[in-house]
XYZ file of C-alpha atoms in Angstrom:
305
model
C 0.000 0.000 0.000
C 1.391 3.373 -0.958
C 1.831 6.141 1.577
C -0.936 8.199 -0.089
C -3.415 5.326 0.010
C -2.505 4.627 3.619
C -3.182 8.252 4.587
C -6.523 8.226 2.778
C -7.477 4.988 4.514
C -6.412 6.367 7.899
C -8.427 9.595 7.398
C -11.520 7.623 6.334
C -11.157 5.410 9.404
C -10.921 8.440 11.680
C -14.058 9.944 10.115
C -15.968 6.684 10.578
C -14.896 6.404 14.219
C -15.882 10.032 14.754
C -19.348 9.478 13.294
C -19.881 6.407 15.484
C -18.699 8.318 18.575
C -20.945 11.318 17.858
C -23.971 9.084 17.284
C -23.263 7.164 20.489
C -22.838 10.408 22.431
C -26.100 11.754 21.059
C -27.944 8.584 22.083
C -26.393 8.650 25.552
C -27.271 12.331 25.916
C -30.866 11.691 24.909
C -31.065 8.703 27.239
C -29.933 10.895 30.134
C -32.044 13.837 29.040
C -35.300 11.961 28.457
C -36.771 10.078 31.355
C -39.003 7.171 30.327
C -41.997 8.334 32.341
C -45.423 8.655 30.788
C -47.247 11.896 31.470
C -50.485 10.092 30.616
C -50.246 6.795 32.517
C -53.631 5.339 31.491
C -52.997 4.091 27.965
C -56.507 2.716 27.435
C -58.188 5.795 28.880
C -56.582 8.000 26.234
C -57.284 5.646 23.329
C -60.923 5.292 24.381
C -61.545 9.050 24.317
C -64.892 9.959 22.783
C -64.323 13.663 22.299
C -61.288 15.785 21.441
C -61.099 19.570 21.506
C -58.329 21.559 19.827
C -58.151 25.350 20.145
C -55.535 27.494 18.440
C -55.396 31.162 17.494
C -59.156 31.545 17.059
C -59.619 28.094 15.489
C -61.822 25.857 17.607
C -62.438 22.228 16.628
C -64.395 19.579 18.507
C -64.040 16.008 17.271
C -66.785 13.763 18.631
C -67.273 10.043 18.159
C -70.795 9.097 17.063
C -71.599 5.497 16.142
C -68.902 4.507 13.618
C -67.413 7.899 12.750
C -65.996 11.107 14.174
C -67.808 14.343 13.348
C -66.566 17.898 13.647
C -68.320 20.604 15.689
C -71.528 18.526 15.884
C -72.007 18.921 12.121
C -72.985 15.664 10.396
C -71.743 17.082 7.090
C -68.233 17.381 8.532
C -66.778 13.896 9.031
C -63.310 13.802 10.579
C -60.446 11.894 9.021
C -60.008 8.858 11.251
C -56.266 8.861 10.542
C -56.011 12.404 11.938
C -57.950 11.402 15.063
C -55.776 8.345 15.663
C -52.614 10.395 15.122
C -53.700 12.788 17.884
C -54.559 10.004 20.329
C -51.417 8.025 19.551
C -49.199 11.075 19.944
C -50.702 11.739 23.374
C -50.175 8.127 24.443
C -46.532 8.222 23.351
C -45.614 11.452 25.162
C -42.792 10.976 27.636
C -41.738 13.495 30.268
C -38.275 14.773 29.559
C -37.177 17.920 31.271
C -39.043 20.230 33.588
C -37.879 23.480 32.020
C -39.901 26.008 34.008
C -42.379 26.531 36.820
C -42.620 30.267 36.269
C -45.817 31.644 34.758
C -43.817 34.502 33.272
C -42.129 32.002 30.940
C -45.354 30.593 29.433
C -45.317 33.001 26.523
C -41.664 32.226 25.782
C -42.510 28.549 25.276
C -45.916 29.339 23.666
C -47.849 27.415 26.302
C -50.003 30.301 27.540
C -53.688 30.851 26.759
C -52.931 33.171 23.835
C -50.170 31.336 21.964
C -50.512 27.686 22.951
C -52.583 24.984 21.276
C -55.082 23.786 23.870
C -55.912 20.076 23.616
C -58.617 18.418 25.715
C -59.670 14.748 25.733
C -62.969 13.549 27.200
C -64.581 10.265 28.158
C -67.992 9.321 26.862
C -69.634 10.589 30.056
C -68.118 14.062 29.570
C -65.362 13.711 32.166
C -61.998 15.198 31.222
C -59.206 12.686 30.632
C -56.507 15.320 30.221
C -56.057 18.899 29.060
C -52.800 20.609 28.119
C -51.237 23.348 26.013
C -48.837 22.429 23.217
C -46.144 25.019 22.618
C -43.107 25.550 20.433
C -40.917 22.889 18.896
C -38.063 22.000 21.249
C -34.286 22.255 20.719
C -33.975 18.518 20.046
C -35.547 16.709 17.084
C -39.134 15.509 17.580
C -39.676 17.443 20.797
C -42.049 20.183 21.897
C -43.130 21.982 25.047
C -46.360 21.272 26.902
C -48.085 22.597 30.010
C -51.105 21.038 31.662
C -54.113 23.321 31.848
C -54.143 25.013 35.243
C -50.539 23.998 36.016
C -47.298 25.979 36.163
C -44.903 23.219 35.073
C -43.589 23.454 31.501
C -42.174 20.199 30.123
C -40.048 19.402 27.118
C -41.499 16.161 25.761
C -40.654 13.558 23.175
C -42.080 12.667 20.729
C -43.617 15.970 19.729
C -47.417 16.174 19.709
C -47.362 19.493 17.872
C -47.467 18.089 14.342
C -50.557 16.024 15.191
C -52.624 18.974 16.444
C -51.259 21.930 14.487
C -53.657 22.420 11.560
C -54.113 25.481 9.377
C -57.890 25.155 9.006
C -60.836 23.024 10.036
C -60.660 21.198 6.698
C -57.295 19.747 7.710
C -59.193 17.610 10.237
C -61.739 16.385 7.675
C -61.997 13.149 5.741
C -61.374 14.026 2.089
C -61.917 10.495 0.785
C -64.842 10.590 -1.625
C -65.277 6.856 -1.076
C -63.306 4.168 0.744
C -63.566 0.529 -0.291
C -61.480 -2.569 -0.936
C -61.444 -3.418 -4.668
C -60.942 -7.087 -3.799
C -64.097 -7.129 -1.652
C -66.199 -5.279 -4.229
C -68.283 -7.232 -6.734
C -69.404 -4.556 -9.176
C -68.805 -0.898 -10.036
C -71.175 0.887 -12.382
C -70.158 4.214 -13.932
C -73.447 5.348 -15.462
C -74.143 2.668 -18.089
C -70.590 1.291 -18.017
C -70.374 -1.784 -15.775
C -67.209 -3.356 -14.327
C -67.516 -6.768 -12.662
C -65.166 -8.586 -10.293
C -65.031 -12.091 -11.751
C -63.138 -14.346 -9.349
C -60.655 -11.595 -8.539
C -60.295 -10.265 -12.084
C -61.992 -6.993 -13.010
C -63.687 -7.059 -16.413
C -65.933 -4.828 -18.515
C -69.403 -6.280 -18.837
C -70.420 -7.152 -22.390
C -66.902 -7.235 -23.856
C -64.955 -10.413 -24.603
C -61.729 -10.911 -22.674
C -59.556 -10.805 -25.773
C -60.745 -7.287 -26.633
C -60.341 -5.554 -23.262
C -57.351 -4.276 -21.332
C -57.783 -6.031 -17.986
C -55.008 -3.985 -16.349
C -56.782 -0.760 -17.312
C -60.055 -2.078 -15.867
C -58.487 -2.878 -12.507
C -56.594 0.417 -12.437
C -59.888 2.283 -12.882
C -61.343 0.570 -9.816
C -58.196 1.217 -7.765
C -58.181 4.910 -8.772
C -61.765 5.212 -7.567
C -60.824 3.680 -4.194
C -58.136 6.384 -3.800
C -60.253 9.315 -5.024
C -60.006 12.353 -2.723
C -61.815 15.672 -2.735
C -60.185 19.038 -3.241
C -62.594 20.777 -0.862
C -66.157 20.614 0.441
C -69.584 22.100 -0.127
C -70.911 23.094 3.285
C -73.934 25.276 2.485
C -77.062 23.216 3.294
C -79.179 25.624 1.231
C -77.365 24.849 -2.033
C -78.006 21.797 -4.207
C -74.529 21.930 -5.786
C -76.077 20.573 -8.980
C -76.663 17.178 -7.389
C -80.385 17.344 -8.174
C -79.471 17.073 -11.875
C -76.682 14.447 -11.838
C -73.835 14.409 -14.318
C -73.175 10.792 -13.449
C -74.094 8.209 -10.823
C -71.558 5.611 -9.713
C -72.764 2.543 -7.816
C -70.517 0.140 -5.920
C -71.904 -3.283 -4.996
C -70.669 -5.750 -2.395
C -71.441 -9.322 -1.424
C -72.250 -8.660 2.216
C -73.201 -5.010 2.599
C -75.397 -2.362 1.024
C -74.481 -0.543 -2.159
C -72.589 2.739 -2.024
C -73.980 5.311 -4.427
C -71.991 8.365 -5.549
C -73.800 11.222 -7.250
C -71.891 13.849 -9.229
C -73.308 17.232 -10.206
C -72.145 20.506 -11.670
C -72.806 23.995 -10.342
C -71.360 26.596 -12.674
C -67.868 25.409 -13.535
C -67.458 23.350 -10.369
C -68.164 19.660 -9.833
C -69.495 18.242 -6.572
C -70.168 14.745 -5.280
C -72.355 13.213 -2.600
C -72.492 9.725 -1.118
C -75.571 7.907 0.125
C -74.022 6.995 3.498
C -72.946 10.512 4.576
C -74.252 14.084 4.539
C -70.908 15.400 3.307
C -70.775 17.166 -0.067
C -67.369 16.958 -1.759
C -65.877 19.416 -4.245
C -63.829 17.508 -6.828
C -61.503 18.892 -9.446
C -62.378 18.750 -13.129
C -59.184 16.781 -13.774
C -60.051 14.284 -11.059
C -63.557 13.833 -12.406
C -62.284 13.317 -15.952
C -59.637 10.822 -14.865
C -61.589 8.783 -12.303
C -65.301 9.160 -13.032
C -66.016 10.192 -16.623
C -64.941 6.866 -18.155
C -65.873 5.495 -21.566
C -65.908 1.979 -23.007
C -63.015 2.946 -25.284
C -60.818 3.496 -22.210
C -60.755 -0.271 -21.650
C -60.417 -1.675 -25.142
C -57.097 -2.996 -26.365
C -55.461 -0.588 -28.758
């Protein structure tokens, strides 16, 4: 080995050892810094919460569990995204106490855990009793940390992981379920786009009335999968407007072996397209591009070229 190669090897080895040492030191520091103590000791109590309130900078949101869904601000037209709800609950469960950084009320504003700058989060049982209530403040100096203070308390904690990303939303729509329809293509027997019918034949999606050798089976399945992933761009929340749904552009019906059909109705109001579903009061605003790509399908889309 030449002297130059030896020096390069030696430098690379030093860098590798340095990286390993720094990573080990960081882990040891975090282990000393973060105590493994849960601030919310009752795991099941948190996960069984039936109501969540989040207040921030004039934005007030109440998520309430009713039957098989979460609704927002007692409005049946506003269904919460279950993934958002579970993210909030899971983040609360995973909070660990780290460092007690202050017990001085004068410091609340500095950490953004006061009534004016903090994000107030409250969890309730089904009988209305409070499970916990706390303010979420700024992001902490270490990755995935933030400050919290329990409502009515003076102690400000630095906690890990951070709950801030789970509760910090720009608008009420960030809490809402934007899925126009959710279903499993493998558990669906039939999808009808107007007069165009797609059937699930022993796990293979096919166009009704067209021989197998003339249709693109991959394109047929992709159409069903795209529908299962279809999300809205916004919502129509005015109960006094029909949104063009009384004169449908197209009706899409999904059929299943063991449950009732899901019916989607699409309408146009001006230049905008809206959709409704027979199992919810929500009205969805969908983009023209989304409608063209997912809903406005023709037989020619599935024929082999």
